[in-house]
Amino acid sequence: MRNKTMKLIHYTFRNLSIPLLIILTAWACSFYFIIMHEIDDETNDSLENYKEIIIKSVLADSTLLRDHVDIMTRYYIREVPESEAELDKDEFFDSTTYIEIEMEDEPVRVLRTWFMTADRKFYELTIETSTLEKEDLAEAIFWSIVILYTSLLCCILLVSHFVFRSSSRPLYRLVNWLKAYRPGKQVAPLDNPTRVNEYKVLNKAIEETIYRSSEMYNEQKQFVENASHELQTPLAICLNKLELLSENPDCTEEQLVEIAGINQTLRGIIKMNKSLLLLSRIDNRQFTDTAEIELNGLLRKFLPDFEEMYEYKQIKVSYTETGILRCRMNESLASTLLSNLLKNAFVHNIENGSIAITVTARKLVIANSSDSPGLNKATLFNRFEKQTHKKDSTGLGLAIVQSIASLYHIDIKYVYDGVHQFILTFK
């Protein structure tokens, strides 16, 4: 499965958002619970003060040992056995109580404690205080934190986004300059002013690298073209001299056989020289002209020529179209791609064999019979890799196919299931 890519700013923005989200969420929760704890603590202090007042009043005047109820606070006193009284313990908890005026249950904070009178009687004191204000305050605090938290997060991310875009502007100018660079063409000067030292160093290093690459490219291109040209001339001369020599009436039959062998070898060298030159030009991306090519028409154009050329093998060819296969590429390379695949299917076939060609809107499949087993996928497209022992094979045909496919991002796959299949998937 192909990994998804994203822009640097989006990648940084995402990686910044996740820790900020976690940190600010933890901060918001902590702040909320600290505030609520402080509210409960203040309420508990009020209840303890109220407890001290009530107990002092009761101990001073036993007639006050009765319940008291008002709008905001109430307390209940009941006598308990000594075994239930926990004189050194105060219990705080939240509860609800029914308010007759409101005719509904309302939240209260409760303190439960125990005390002993002078006549050694034990009482349980329960004090309730309304927390209506606490609930409203808690709700107000919660929504304030949510709004503050969201606003703060958005502001931090927006500021980070704009700061990053501003800081990375020289980087994006450098990337656009690199994208516009084409080997073999005039390199435009890099106009990328910046006050950041690291960007200055990066600009200088990449600019020097590009200029060096351009020089090396031009030198390599010139060398390959010169070498190819200089080789073709002496090879052509050798072929002509061999032909003249073979026409000499004094040549014996053995000499003619030797001359024919040398002639075949020289033709193989010429063919290899042309293939290597083509590979070099493909790798150097010298085929810059592209057009919308319909591969169906090219296939129908090439097939009769190959069928006629290899008629002696009596190969049965089937051609199936289920869609029009179009792609944008150099017309010369499109012709080379198809002719090399077709030649491979005919050359490595058997007598009375078969070739099945299937074309869809996105795929081209060429399958051929052969007397050889499945080929080695790991080395199949390597240069000078000969999977068979055909004398006229240079071992460069499929390497050229692979180079063209890579240049135009065509996925090429080899499958063997009794027949050899080359499957090309176009974007």
Short mmCIF file of C-alpha atoms in Angstrom, two decimals:
data_model
loop_
_atom_site.label_atom_id
_atom_site.label_comp_id
_atom_site.label_asym_id
_atom_site.label_seq_id
_atom_site.Cartn_x
_atom_site.Cartn_y
_atom_site.Cartn_z
CA MET A 1 0.00 0.00 0.00
CA ARG A 2 1.43 3.38 -1.01
CA ASN A 3 2.18 5.74 1.86
CA LYS A 4 0.25 8.99 1.82
CA THR A 5 2.30 12.16 1.62
CA MET A 6 1.54 15.63 2.88
CA LYS A 7 3.02 19.10 2.81
CA LEU A 8 5.58 20.02 5.46
CA ILE A 9 3.33 22.73 6.88
CA HIS A 10 0.42 20.28 7.25
CA TYR A 11 2.70 17.64 8.76
CA THR A 12 4.09 20.15 11.28
CA PHE A 13 0.62 21.56 11.97
CA ARG A 14 -0.74 18.08 12.70
CA ASN A 15 2.19 17.14 14.95
CA LEU A 16 1.81 20.45 16.80
CA SER A 17 -1.96 20.08 17.18
CA ILE A 18 -1.88 16.68 18.89
CA PRO A 19 0.42 17.58 21.84
CA LEU A 20 -1.30 20.98 22.20
CA LEU A 21 -4.68 19.26 22.31
CA ILE A 22 -3.48 16.86 25.00
CA ILE A 23 -1.71 19.54 27.08
CA LEU A 24 -4.54 22.06 26.96
CA THR A 25 -7.15 19.38 27.69
CA ALA A 26 -5.16 18.22 30.72
CA TRP A 27 -4.74 21.85 31.81
CA ALA A 28 -8.47 22.61 31.40
CA CYS A 29 -9.52 19.49 33.35
CA SER A 30 -6.99 20.19 36.10
CA PHE A 31 -8.07 23.82 36.37
CA TYR A 32 -11.75 22.86 36.54
CA PHE A 33 -11.26 20.24 39.25
CA ILE A 34 -8.98 22.55 41.28
CA ILE A 35 -11.61 25.30 41.22
CA MET A 36 -14.36 22.83 42.18
CA HIS A 37 -12.18 21.52 44.99
CA GLU A 38 -11.64 25.05 46.27
CA ILE A 39 -15.40 25.70 46.18
CA ASP A 40 -16.06 22.50 48.14
CA ASP A 41 -13.29 23.40 50.56
CA GLU A 42 -14.79 26.84 51.20
CA THR A 43 -18.23 25.31 51.67
CA ASN A 44 -16.79 22.75 54.10
CA ASP A 45 -15.15 25.54 56.12
CA SER A 46 -18.49 27.34 56.36
CA LEU A 47 -20.19 24.14 57.51
CA GLU A 48 -17.49 23.58 60.16
CA ASN A 49 -17.93 27.12 61.46
CA TYR A 50 -21.67 26.64 61.55
CA LYS A 51 -21.14 23.33 63.38
CA GLU A 52 -19.07 25.00 66.09
CA ILE A 53 -21.73 27.66 66.60
CA ILE A 54 -24.56 25.11 66.79
CA ILE A 55 -22.73 22.78 69.22
CA LYS A 56 -21.71 25.66 71.49
CA SER A 57 -25.28 26.94 71.49
CA VAL A 58 -26.73 23.49 72.24
CA LEU A 59 -24.25 22.78 75.03
CA ALA A 60 -25.08 26.16 76.59
CA ASP A 61 -28.84 25.73 76.22
CA SER A 62 -30.28 22.20 75.91
CA THR A 63 -33.60 23.61 74.76
CA LEU A 64 -31.98 24.20 71.36
CA LEU A 65 -31.75 20.43 70.72
CA ARG A 66 -34.21 20.61 67.89
CA ASP A 67 -34.12 20.82 64.11
CA HIS A 68 -33.75 24.12 62.35
CA VAL A 69 -34.77 24.84 58.76
CA ASP A 70 -34.45 28.04 56.72
CA ILE A 71 -34.14 28.84 53.01
CA MET A 72 -30.38 28.31 52.59
CA THR A 73 -29.29 26.25 55.61
CA ARG A 74 -30.84 23.60 57.84
CA TYR A 75 -29.67 21.23 60.50
CA TYR A 76 -31.08 18.13 62.17
CA ILE A 77 -30.17 16.76 65.57
CA ARG A 78 -31.03 13.25 66.71
CA GLU A 79 -29.93 11.27 69.70
CA VAL A 80 -27.87 8.16 68.95
CA PRO A 81 -26.38 5.38 71.07
CA GLU A 82 -22.76 5.76 72.13
CA SER A 83 -21.71 2.96 69.77
CA GLU A 84 -22.78 5.00 66.73
CA ALA A 85 -21.22 8.26 67.83
CA GLU A 86 -17.86 9.02 66.22
CA LEU A 87 -16.90 12.15 68.11
CA ASP A 88 -13.67 12.84 66.25
CA LYS A 89 -15.09 12.39 62.78
CA ASP A 90 -16.69 14.81 60.31
CA GLU A 91 -18.29 13.54 57.13
CA PHE A 92 -18.72 15.79 54.09
CA PHE A 93 -20.73 14.75 51.04
CA ASP A 94 -23.06 16.05 48.34
CA SER A 95 -26.75 15.20 48.41
CA THR A 96 -30.16 16.54 47.48
CA THR A 97 -33.08 17.69 49.58
CA TYR A 98 -36.66 18.54 48.77
CA ILE A 99 -37.45 22.26 48.89
CA GLU A 100 -41.16 22.85 49.41
CA ILE A 101 -41.05 26.38 48.04
CA GLU A 102 -39.37 25.18 44.84
CA MET A 103 -41.31 21.88 44.91
CA GLU A 104 -38.27 19.98 43.67
CA ASP A 105 -35.05 18.41 44.87
CA GLU A 106 -32.11 20.79 45.07
CA PRO A 107 -28.40 20.02 45.56
CA VAL A 108 -26.94 20.52 49.04
CA ARG A 109 -23.56 20.09 50.73
CA VAL A 110 -23.87 18.00 53.90
CA LEU A 111 -21.78 17.80 57.06
CA ARG A 112 -22.47 14.92 59.43
CA THR A 113 -20.82 15.00 62.89
CA TRP A 114 -21.40 13.78 66.43
CA PHE A 115 -21.14 15.44 69.86
CA MET A 116 -21.77 14.67 73.52
CA THR A 117 -23.61 16.83 76.06
CA ALA A 118 -22.66 17.34 79.73
CA ASP A 119 -25.06 14.59 80.82
CA ARG A 120 -23.22 12.08 78.56
CA LYS A 121 -25.89 11.91 75.90
CA PHE A 122 -24.75 11.45 72.30
CA TYR A 123 -26.23 13.25 69.33
CA GLU A 124 -25.78 13.18 65.57
CA LEU A 125 -25.74 16.61 63.92
CA THR A 126 -26.48 16.86 60.20
CA ILE A 127 -26.04 20.27 58.60
CA GLU A 128 -27.15 20.99 55.03
CA THR A 129 -26.36 24.11 53.07
CA SER A 130 -27.69 24.90 49.63
CA THR A 131 -25.21 24.71 46.75
CA LEU A 132 -27.40 26.37 44.14
CA GLU A 133 -24.75 29.02 43.71
CA LYS A 134 -22.06 26.33 43.47
CA GLU A 135 -23.90 24.56 40.66
CA ASP A 136 -24.36 27.80 38.74
CA LEU A 137 -20.76 28.75 39.40
CA ALA A 138 -19.53 25.31 38.29
CA GLU A 139 -21.51 25.57 35.06
CA ALA A 140 -20.21 29.07 34.40
CA ILE A 141 -16.63 27.96 35.09
CA PHE A 142 -17.02 24.91 32.85
CA TRP A 143 -18.26 26.88 29.83
CA SER A 144 -15.73 29.63 30.43
CA ILE A 145 -12.95 27.05 30.39
CA VAL A 146 -14.33 25.43 27.23
CA ILE A 147 -14.51 28.78 25.42
CA LEU A 148 -11.11 29.88 26.70
CA TYR A 149 -9.55 26.52 25.89
CA THR A 150 -10.97 26.43 22.35
CA SER A 151 -10.04 30.05 21.67
CA LEU A 152 -6.55 29.55 23.04
CA LEU A 153 -6.00 26.39 20.99
CA CYS A 154 -7.24 28.03 17.79
CA CYS A 155 -5.14 31.14 18.40
CA ILE A 156 -2.00 29.09 19.08
CA LEU A 157 -2.53 26.98 15.96
CA LEU A 158 -3.34 29.96 13.75
CA VAL A 159 -0.35 31.93 14.98
CA SER A 160 1.87 28.85 14.57
CA HIS A 161 0.50 28.34 11.05
CA PHE A 162 1.21 31.90 9.92
CA VAL A 163 4.59 32.03 11.65
CA PHE A 164 5.60 28.73 10.05
CA ARG A 165 4.43 29.85 6.59
CA SER A 166 6.32 33.10 6.94
CA SER A 167 9.45 31.39 8.24
CA SER A 168 9.33 28.66 5.58
CA ARG A 169 8.82 30.99 2.61
CA PRO A 170 12.49 30.71 1.54
CA LEU A 171 12.22 26.93 1.72
CA TYR A 172 9.18 26.87 -0.57
CA ARG A 173 10.87 29.26 -3.03
CA LEU A 174 13.84 26.89 -3.09
CA VAL A 175 11.57 23.88 -3.65
CA ASN A 176 9.76 25.64 -6.53
CA TRP A 177 13.12 26.54 -8.08
CA LEU A 178 14.19 22.90 -7.88
CA LYS A 179 10.89 21.73 -9.40
CA ALA A 180 11.40 24.10 -12.34
CA TYR A 181 14.89 22.74 -12.99
CA ARG A 182 15.22 20.50 -16.04
CA PRO A 183 18.47 18.68 -16.94
CA GLY A 184 20.02 19.98 -20.13
CA LYS A 185 18.20 23.32 -19.99
CA GLN A 186 19.49 26.71 -18.86
CA VAL A 187 19.41 26.97 -15.06
CA ALA A 188 17.58 30.11 -13.91
CA PRO A 189 19.42 32.06 -11.19
CA LEU A 190 18.14 31.40 -7.67
CA ASP A 191 16.46 34.51 -6.26
CA ASN A 192 15.81 33.54 -2.65
CA PRO A 193 16.82 36.30 -0.20
CA THR A 194 16.64 35.35 3.49
CA ARG A 195 18.08 36.47 6.83
CA VAL A 196 18.11 32.93 8.24
CA ASN A 197 21.64 31.55 8.19
CA GLU A 198 20.55 27.92 7.72
CA TYR A 199 18.51 28.84 4.64
CA LYS A 200 21.48 30.76 3.23
CA VAL A 201 23.70 27.72 3.63
CA LEU A 202 21.02 25.48 2.09
CA ASN A 203 20.55 27.87 -0.87
CA LYS A 204 24.26 27.96 -1.57
CA ALA A 205 24.75 24.18 -1.23
CA ILE A 206 21.82 23.30 -3.49
CA GLU A 207 22.68 25.95 -6.08
CA GLU A 208 26.25 24.67 -6.31
CA THR A 209 24.98 21.07 -6.53
CA ILE A 210 22.56 21.95 -9.33
CA TYR A 211 25.22 23.75 -11.35
CA ARG A 212 27.62 20.83 -10.88
CA SER A 213 24.89 18.38 -11.90
CA SER A 214 24.09 20.44 -14.99
CA GLU A 215 27.75 20.48 -16.01
CA MET A 216 28.11 16.74 -15.43
CA TYR A 217 24.87 16.10 -17.31
CA ASN A 218 26.00 18.10 -20.32
CA GLU A 219 29.43 16.46 -20.28
CA GLN A 220 27.89 12.98 -19.99
CA LYS A 221 25.38 13.73 -22.73
CA GLN A 222 28.12 15.00 -25.03
CA PHE A 223 30.35 12.03 -24.24
CA VAL A 224 27.59 9.49 -24.93
CA GLU A 225 26.60 11.15 -28.19
CA ASN A 226 30.23 11.51 -29.31
CA ALA A 227 31.08 7.94 -28.33
CA SER A 228 28.01 6.61 -30.12
CA HIS A 229 28.74 8.63 -33.22
CA GLU A 230 32.45 7.76 -33.25
CA LEU A 231 31.63 4.06 -32.86
CA GLN A 232 29.03 4.00 -35.61
CA THR A 233 31.41 5.28 -38.26
CA PRO A 234 34.18 2.64 -37.87
CA LEU A 235 31.59 -0.11 -37.41
CA ALA A 236 29.89 0.90 -40.65
CA ILE A 237 33.27 0.93 -42.40
CA CYS A 238 34.03 -2.55 -41.06
CA LEU A 239 30.70 -3.86 -42.36
CA ASN A 240 31.33 -2.39 -45.80
CA LYS A 241 34.81 -3.89 -45.96
CA LEU A 242 33.46 -7.28 -44.90
CA GLU A 243 30.84 -7.11 -47.66
CA LEU A 244 33.56 -6.23 -50.18
CA LEU A 245 35.72 -9.03 -48.85
CA SER A 246 32.89 -11.56 -49.14
CA GLU A 247 32.46 -10.62 -52.79
CA ASN A 248 36.10 -11.49 -53.53
CA PRO A 249 36.11 -14.60 -55.76
CA ASP A 250 39.27 -15.85 -54.08
CA CYS A 251 37.48 -16.34 -50.72
CA THR A 252 37.03 -19.93 -49.65
CA GLU A 253 33.84 -21.29 -48.12
CA GLU A 254 35.45 -21.36 -44.67
CA GLN A 255 36.47 -17.73 -45.00
CA LEU A 256 32.94 -16.77 -46.05
CA VAL A 257 31.58 -18.50 -42.92
CA GLU A 258 34.03 -16.54 -40.78
CA ILE A 259 33.12 -13.29 -42.51
CA ALA A 260 29.41 -13.99 -41.94
CA GLY A 261 30.09 -14.59 -38.22
CA ILE A 262 32.07 -11.36 -37.93
CA ASN A 263 29.34 -9.53 -39.82
CA GLN A 264 26.71 -10.80 -37.41
CA THR A 265 28.84 -9.80 -34.41
CA LEU A 266 29.34 -6.27 -35.76
CA ARG A 267 25.62 -5.87 -36.40
CA GLY A 268 24.99 -6.96 -32.81
CA ILE A 269 27.47 -4.33 -31.60
CA ILE A 270 25.74 -1.64 -33.70
CA LYS A 271 22.39 -2.70 -32.31
CA MET A 272 23.73 -2.68 -28.73
CA ASN A 273 25.31 0.73 -29.29
CA LYS A 274 21.97 2.16 -30.39
CA SER A 275 20.18 0.56 -27.44
CA LEU A 276 22.68 1.92 -24.91
CA LEU A 277 22.43 5.37 -26.46
CA LEU A 278 18.63 5.19 -26.20
CA LEU A 279 18.84 4.08 -22.56
CA SER A 280 21.20 6.92 -21.76
CA ARG A 281 18.88 9.46 -23.39
CA ILE A 282 15.88 8.04 -21.50
CA ASP A 283 17.71 8.11 -18.17
CA ASN A 284 18.82 11.68 -18.85
CA ARG A 285 15.21 12.66 -19.68
CA GLN A 286 16.08 14.01 -23.08
CA PHE A 287 12.66 13.09 -24.54
CA THR A 288 10.85 16.19 -23.34
CA ASP A 289 8.19 16.43 -26.06
CA THR A 290 4.99 14.67 -25.03
CA ALA A 291 1.55 14.24 -26.52
CA GLU A 292 -1.68 12.34 -25.92
CA ILE A 293 -1.00 8.91 -27.45
CA GLU A 294 -3.63 6.27 -28.26
CA LEU A 295 -1.80 2.97 -27.78
CA ASN A 296 -4.56 0.92 -29.45
CA GLY A 297 -3.76 2.50 -32.82
CA LEU A 298 -0.02 1.96 -32.40
CA LEU A 299 -0.55 -1.71 -31.57
CA ARG A 300 -2.77 -2.25 -34.61
CA LYS A 301 -0.09 -0.53 -36.71
CA PHE A 302 2.83 -2.66 -35.45
CA LEU A 303 1.14 -6.09 -35.30
CA PRO A 304 0.94 -6.79 -39.09
CA ASP A 305 4.66 -5.98 -39.46
CA PHE A 306 5.67 -8.41 -36.71
CA GLU A 307 3.31 -11.11 -37.95
CA GLU A 308 4.85 -10.83 -41.40
CA MET A 309 8.41 -10.77 -40.01
CA TYR A 310 7.92 -13.91 -37.94
CA GLU A 311 5.52 -15.67 -40.29
CA TYR A 312 7.83 -18.70 -40.41
CA LYS A 313 6.97 -19.48 -36.76
CA GLN A 314 3.23 -19.78 -37.53
CA ILE A 315 2.34 -17.88 -34.33
CA LYS A 316 -1.35 -17.33 -33.66
CA VAL A 317 -2.07 -13.79 -32.43
CA SER A 318 -5.29 -12.77 -30.65
CA TYR A 319 -6.07 -9.10 -30.01
CA THR A 320 -8.83 -7.99 -27.61
CA GLU A 321 -9.94 -4.42 -26.93
CA THR A 322 -12.35 -3.45 -24.13
CA GLY A 323 -11.40 0.22 -23.96
CA ILE A 324 -9.27 2.96 -25.46
CA LEU A 325 -5.88 3.15 -23.75
CA ARG A 326 -4.51 6.69 -23.80
CA CYS A 327 -1.51 8.16 -22.05
CA ARG A 328 0.62 11.26 -22.26
CA MET A 329 4.17 10.42 -23.31
CA ASN A 330 6.75 10.91 -26.05
CA GLU A 331 5.51 9.31 -29.28
CA SER A 332 8.91 7.85 -30.13
CA LEU A 333 9.22 6.24 -26.70
CA ALA A 334 5.64 4.92 -26.91
CA SER A 335 6.53 3.22 -30.19
CA THR A 336 9.74 1.81 -28.69
CA LEU A 337 7.86 0.52 -25.63
CA LEU A 338 5.29 -1.37 -27.69
CA SER A 339 7.71 -2.64 -30.36
CA ASN A 340 10.11 -4.02 -27.73
CA LEU A 341 7.29 -5.82 -25.92
CA LEU A 342 5.93 -7.26 -29.18
CA LYS A 343 9.39 -8.26 -30.37
CA ASN A 344 10.02 -9.98 -27.03
CA ALA A 345 6.76 -11.91 -27.41
CA PHE A 346 7.61 -13.03 -30.99
CA VAL A 347 11.34 -13.71 -30.56
CA HIS A 348 10.96 -15.84 -27.43
CA ASN A 349 7.95 -17.75 -28.72
CA ILE A 350 7.81 -21.26 -30.15
CA GLU A 351 6.66 -22.53 -33.51
CA ASN A 352 2.86 -22.75 -33.70
CA GLY A 353 2.80 -20.78 -30.46
CA SER A 354 0.37 -18.06 -29.41
CA ILE A 355 0.33 -14.41 -28.38
CA ALA A 356 -2.65 -12.87 -26.57
CA ILE A 357 -2.88 -9.07 -26.40
CA THR A 358 -5.53 -7.45 -24.21
CA VAL A 359 -6.13 -3.71 -24.04
CA THR A 360 -8.40 -1.96 -21.54
CA ALA A 361 -8.80 1.71 -20.60
CA ARG A 362 -5.95 1.38 -18.09
CA LYS A 363 -4.08 -1.85 -18.80
CA LEU A 364 -2.08 -3.53 -21.54
CA VAL A 365 -1.42 -7.26 -21.21
CA ILE A 366 0.84 -9.15 -23.63
CA ALA A 367 1.02 -12.91 -23.02
CA ASN A 368 3.07 -15.35 -25.09
CA SER A 369 3.81 -19.03 -25.07
CA SER A 370 7.41 -20.21 -24.78
CA ASP A 371 9.51 -23.30 -24.27
CA SER A 372 11.29 -21.68 -21.28
CA PRO A 373 9.96 -21.83 -17.69
CA GLY A 374 9.13 -18.80 -15.56
CA LEU A 375 11.75 -16.06 -15.66
CA ASN A 376 13.61 -14.59 -12.69
CA LYS A 377 11.58 -11.53 -11.67
CA ALA A 378 14.44 -10.08 -9.61
CA THR A 379 16.78 -9.72 -12.60
CA LEU A 380 14.33 -9.74 -15.52
CA PHE A 381 14.64 -6.02 -16.27
CA ASN A 382 18.37 -5.71 -15.58
CA ARG A 383 20.65 -4.58 -18.38
CA PHE A 384 22.43 -7.34 -20.31
CA GLU A 385 20.29 -9.90 -18.47
CA LYS A 386 19.61 -12.70 -20.95
CA GLN A 387 16.94 -15.08 -19.72
CA THR A 388 17.27 -17.18 -22.88
CA HIS A 389 20.15 -18.11 -25.20
CA LYS A 390 18.92 -16.32 -28.31
CA LYS A 391 21.97 -15.19 -30.27
CA ASP A 392 20.36 -12.01 -31.61
CA SER A 393 19.30 -10.82 -28.12
CA THR A 394 21.27 -7.93 -26.61
CA GLY A 395 19.70 -8.25 -23.15
CA LEU A 396 18.61 -4.60 -23.32
CA GLY A 397 15.07 -4.81 -24.72
CA LEU A 398 13.28 -5.25 -21.40
CA ALA A 399 15.67 -2.81 -19.69
CA ILE A 400 14.52 -0.17 -22.19
CA VAL A 401 10.90 -1.09 -21.48
CA GLN A 402 11.53 -0.70 -17.73
CA SER A 403 13.24 2.68 -18.21
CA ILE A 404 10.36 4.04 -20.29
CA ALA A 405 7.82 2.70 -17.79
CA SER A 406 9.68 4.34 -14.90
CA LEU A 407 9.92 7.63 -16.78
CA TYR A 408 6.12 7.82 -17.21
CA HIS A 409 5.18 6.09 -13.91
CA ILE A 410 3.74 3.05 -15.66
CA ASP A 411 3.49 0.02 -13.37
CA ILE A 412 4.96 -3.04 -15.14
CA LYS A 413 4.55 -6.54 -13.77
CA TYR A 414 5.66 -9.97 -14.99
CA VAL A 415 3.48 -13.04 -14.28
CA TYR A 416 4.02 -16.64 -15.32
CA ASP A 417 1.09 -19.08 -15.23
CA GLY A 418 1.96 -21.40 -18.12
CA VAL A 419 2.42 -18.40 -20.39
CA HIS A 420 4.62 -15.35 -19.94
CA GLN A 421 2.59 -12.24 -19.23
CA PHE A 422 3.73 -8.61 -19.13
CA ILE A 423 1.07 -6.42 -17.50
CA LEU A 424 1.36 -2.64 -17.87
CA THR A 425 -0.93 -0.48 -15.72
CA PHE A 426 -1.23 3.18 -16.75
CA LYS A 427 -2.35 6.04 -14.54
#
